[in-house]
XYZ file of N, CA, C and O in Angstrom:
336
model
N 96.146 -63.853 49.410
C 96.828 -64.849 48.420
C 96.404 -64.454 47.102
O 95.218 -64.238 46.813
N 97.337 -64.459 46.114
C 97.131 -64.110 44.746
C 96.790 -65.380 43.987
O 97.493 -66.389 44.233
N 95.769 -65.324 43.131
C 95.581 -66.495 42.361
C 96.387 -66.210 41.044
O 96.356 -65.211 40.364
N 97.280 -67.229 40.701
C 98.216 -67.135 39.627
C 98.106 -68.384 38.696
O 97.638 -69.403 39.177
N 98.612 -68.256 37.469
C 98.746 -69.428 36.588
C 100.321 -69.688 36.561
O 101.095 -68.778 36.242
N 100.576 -70.944 36.731
C 101.927 -71.392 36.591
C 101.957 -72.176 35.242
O 101.158 -73.055 35.015
N 102.791 -71.689 34.332
C 102.954 -72.138 33.010
C 104.374 -72.854 32.908
O 105.342 -72.321 33.132
N 104.228 -74.176 32.454
C 105.395 -74.971 32.199
C 105.829 -75.017 30.921
O 105.095 -75.189 29.958
N 107.197 -74.973 30.550
C 107.729 -75.231 29.307
C 108.702 -76.299 29.217
O 109.365 -76.762 30.090
N 108.851 -76.860 28.071
C 109.838 -77.918 27.631
C 109.816 -79.074 28.704
O 108.813 -79.743 28.959
N 110.950 -79.382 29.389
C 111.125 -80.449 30.293
C 110.256 -80.384 31.519
O 109.757 -81.315 32.089
N 110.062 -79.028 31.916
C 109.042 -78.821 33.002
C 107.567 -79.289 32.640
O 106.837 -79.852 33.396
N 107.212 -78.986 31.438
C 105.838 -79.340 31.028
C 105.760 -80.841 31.002
O 104.813 -81.503 31.357
N 106.791 -81.536 30.461
C 106.805 -82.998 30.337
C 106.748 -83.559 31.794
O 106.034 -84.428 31.902
N 107.406 -83.031 32.686
C 107.422 -83.590 34.045
C 106.212 -83.337 34.853
O 105.750 -84.203 35.586
N 105.568 -82.087 34.571
C 104.260 -81.826 35.221
C 103.148 -82.534 34.595
O 102.144 -82.693 35.246
N 103.303 -82.879 33.307
C 102.197 -83.519 32.485
C 100.995 -82.670 32.318
O 99.905 -83.137 32.022
N 101.228 -81.324 32.470
C 100.319 -80.333 32.090
C 101.012 -79.050 31.622
O 102.175 -78.936 31.895
N 100.396 -78.309 30.747
C 100.992 -77.112 30.280
C 100.903 -75.987 31.279
O 101.788 -75.095 31.297
N 99.829 -75.916 31.983
C 99.708 -74.870 33.062
C 98.619 -75.281 34.018
O 97.801 -76.245 33.767
N 98.614 -74.668 35.187
C 97.605 -74.862 36.191
C 97.558 -73.783 37.249
O 98.564 -73.021 37.333
N 96.414 -73.492 37.851
C 96.251 -72.531 38.844
C 96.876 -72.782 40.208
O 96.885 -73.828 40.648
N 97.409 -71.700 40.884
C 97.835 -71.891 42.249
C 97.427 -70.524 42.986
O 97.184 -69.580 42.372
N 97.475 -70.635 44.251
C 97.353 -69.489 45.230
C 98.499 -69.350 45.925
O 98.923 -70.246 46.796
N 99.316 -68.110 45.964
C 100.392 -67.978 46.803
C 100.777 -66.455 46.777
O 100.306 -65.709 45.790
N 101.449 -66.062 47.793
C 101.815 -64.567 47.893
C 103.184 -64.429 47.209
O 103.379 -63.242 46.842
N 104.069 -65.388 47.135
C 105.397 -65.184 46.665
C 105.777 -66.393 45.720
O 105.036 -67.301 45.719
N 106.745 -66.149 44.920
C 107.248 -67.150 44.065
C 107.739 -68.333 44.864
O 107.350 -69.466 44.444
N 108.305 -68.165 45.973
C 108.633 -69.306 46.927
C 107.400 -70.179 47.219
O 107.463 -71.398 47.260
N 106.325 -69.493 47.556
C 105.055 -70.159 47.983
C 104.524 -71.039 46.910
O 104.158 -72.074 46.991
N 104.571 -70.343 45.738
C 104.012 -71.125 44.515
C 104.794 -72.278 44.168
O 104.238 -73.368 43.911
N 106.067 -72.047 44.249
C 107.007 -73.291 43.941
C 106.784 -74.335 45.004
O 106.999 -75.600 44.605
N 106.727 -74.062 46.271
C 106.427 -75.108 47.215
C 105.182 -75.749 47.067
O 105.154 -77.055 47.067
N 104.180 -75.087 46.460
C 102.917 -75.803 46.231
C 103.079 -76.685 44.865
O 102.517 -77.744 44.968
N 103.886 -76.217 43.959
C 104.073 -76.978 42.830
C 104.835 -78.326 43.276
O 104.495 -79.442 42.778
N 105.860 -78.211 44.043
C 106.704 -79.374 44.526
C 105.702 -80.259 45.283
O 105.841 -81.485 45.145
N 104.840 -79.871 45.976
C 103.907 -80.667 46.843
C 103.008 -81.443 45.848
O 102.682 -82.645 46.017
N 102.432 -80.780 44.755
C 101.604 -81.358 43.970
C 102.180 -82.341 42.960
O 101.638 -83.404 42.402
N 103.501 -82.053 42.590
C 104.214 -82.826 41.662
C 105.575 -83.336 42.128
O 106.659 -82.934 41.705
N 105.487 -84.212 43.157
C 106.858 -84.740 43.715
C 107.423 -85.578 42.631
O 106.794 -86.133 41.718
N 108.795 -85.697 42.772
C 109.557 -86.628 41.591
C 110.217 -85.725 40.559
O 110.944 -84.817 40.964
N 110.027 -86.035 39.357
C 110.822 -85.414 38.299
C 110.776 -83.898 38.174
O 111.815 -83.282 38.123
N 109.553 -83.349 38.456
C 109.415 -81.930 38.349
C 110.218 -81.342 39.430
O 110.808 -80.175 39.174
N 110.376 -81.864 40.556
C 111.136 -81.192 41.593
C 112.629 -81.136 41.152
O 113.276 -80.064 41.321
N 113.139 -82.164 40.542
C 114.464 -82.110 39.999
C 114.645 -81.085 38.910
O 115.637 -80.436 38.858
N 113.691 -81.064 38.067
C 113.759 -80.089 36.885
C 113.656 -78.664 37.429
O 114.388 -77.749 37.020
N 112.914 -78.451 38.374
C 112.815 -77.001 38.993
C 114.104 -76.454 39.467
O 114.321 -75.240 39.329
N 115.065 -77.326 39.929
C 116.306 -76.812 40.422
C 117.104 -76.193 39.352
O 118.033 -75.375 39.594
N 116.823 -76.531 38.019
C 117.624 -76.005 36.925
C 116.879 -74.860 36.129
O 117.374 -74.291 35.185
N 115.689 -74.508 36.634
C 114.841 -73.572 35.849
C 115.067 -72.171 36.155
O 115.564 -71.861 37.339
N 114.808 -71.321 35.248
C 114.595 -69.906 35.440
C 113.130 -69.557 35.405
O 112.406 -70.387 35.017
N 112.803 -68.462 35.972
C 111.289 -68.011 36.142
C 111.138 -66.605 35.623
O 111.997 -65.638 35.743
N 109.984 -66.388 35.000
C 109.454 -65.125 34.640
C 108.082 -64.890 35.312
O 107.341 -65.797 35.444
N 107.994 -63.751 35.893
C 106.742 -63.290 36.628
C 106.185 -62.242 35.798
O 106.712 -61.131 35.702
N 105.090 -62.491 35.222
C 104.292 -61.496 34.306
C 105.315 -60.920 33.373
O 105.309 -59.736 32.905
N 106.120 -61.830 32.697
C 107.011 -61.464 31.624
C 108.336 -60.931 32.081
O 109.221 -60.612 31.285
N 108.541 -60.600 33.367
C 109.814 -60.085 33.926
C 110.722 -61.125 34.591
O 110.227 -62.060 35.340
N 111.992 -61.341 34.169
C 112.890 -62.351 34.750
C 113.140 -62.081 36.232
O 113.295 -61.069 36.764
N 113.072 -63.318 36.872
C 113.318 -63.225 38.368
C 114.894 -63.164 38.514
O 115.317 -62.458 39.574
N 115.687 -63.804 37.709
C 117.222 -63.715 37.888
C 117.622 -64.320 39.240
O 117.048 -65.333 39.528
N 118.462 -63.580 39.933
C 118.981 -64.118 41.161
C 118.236 -63.688 42.435
O 118.695 -64.005 43.526
N 117.161 -63.037 42.316
C 116.417 -62.477 43.435
C 115.949 -63.731 44.254
O 115.597 -64.865 43.778
N 115.959 -63.439 45.612
C 115.413 -64.506 46.446
C 114.031 -64.771 46.229
O 113.219 -63.729 46.233
N 113.562 -65.929 46.011
C 112.110 -66.314 45.693
C 111.183 -65.868 46.685
O 109.982 -65.646 46.440
N 111.649 -65.812 47.974
C 110.792 -65.266 49.080
C 110.403 -63.806 48.794
O 109.252 -63.388 49.446
N 111.274 -63.120 48.144
C 111.007 -61.574 48.013
C 110.302 -61.238 46.636
O 109.840 -60.130 46.527
N 109.925 -62.267 45.892
C 109.298 -62.043 44.616
C 107.845 -62.143 44.790
O 107.347 -63.306 45.040
N 107.079 -61.159 45.029
C 105.703 -61.050 45.227
C 104.846 -61.430 43.864
O 105.245 -60.978 42.903
N 103.743 -61.979 44.171
C 102.916 -62.410 42.900
C 101.698 -61.507 43.064
O 101.337 -61.082 44.104
N 101.007 -61.167 41.886
C 99.944 -60.403 41.753
C 98.757 -61.166 41.330
O 98.796 -62.157 40.545
N 97.456 -60.812 41.757
C 96.298 -61.457 41.430
C 96.131 -61.499 39.908
O 96.421 -60.531 39.194
N 95.993 -62.791 39.459
C 95.759 -62.986 37.947
C 97.131 -63.102 37.091
O 97.050 -63.102 35.998
N 98.179 -63.094 37.772
C 99.501 -63.084 37.277
C 99.947 -64.471 36.739
O 99.216 -65.447 36.951
N 101.070 -64.390 36.043
C 101.527 -65.671 35.424
C 103.045 -65.879 35.835
O 103.843 -65.017 35.878
N 103.298 -67.105 36.299
C 104.641 -67.511 36.557
C 105.068 -68.549 35.465
O 104.464 -69.601 35.194
N 106.145 -68.218 34.759
C 106.614 -69.127 33.551
C 107.748 -69.852 34.087
O 108.689 -69.300 34.682
N 107.742 -71.149 33.906
C 108.823 -72.011 34.390
C 109.706 -72.453 33.254
O 109.080 -73.207 32.341
N 110.949 -71.984 33.108
C 111.753 -72.199 32.007
C 112.918 -72.972 32.264
O 114.019 -72.481 32.806
N 112.998 -74.287 31.799
C 114.161 -75.080 31.836
C 115.267 -74.600 30.976
O 114.897 -73.891 29.975
N 116.489 -74.955 31.229
C 117.551 -74.537 30.255
C 117.137 -75.112 28.748
O 116.688 -76.215 28.703
N 117.269 -74.279 27.871
C 117.068 -74.753 26.417
C 118.463 -75.033 25.728
O 119.407 -74.371 25.918
N 118.293 -76.102 24.919
C 119.490 -76.447 24.130
C 119.459 -75.782 22.779
O 118.302 -75.542 22.249
N 120.642 -75.635 22.065
C 120.506 -75.034 20.775
C 120.393 -73.562 20.821
O 120.553 -72.927 21.814
N 119.967 -73.011 19.572
C 120.043 -71.530 19.418
C 119.173 -71.060 18.541
O 118.162 -71.294 18.116
């Protein structure tokens, strides 16, 4: 299992009530499952609309089960942003 930092932005940060926190997971799907378990409620709803960056690279439409995490990496949780 890789130790990663999950960093929340905008509505995700508000719903999680923290800016970032550590998790251990092998894939993005595993990390998000752990996030949902730790933060049931509003954050689960927000995550449905989010996009994700892994170590600065966009996940896009890739299956979250196939997105591997690396030791010391960062998962950025990005809700849709308004404005420009």
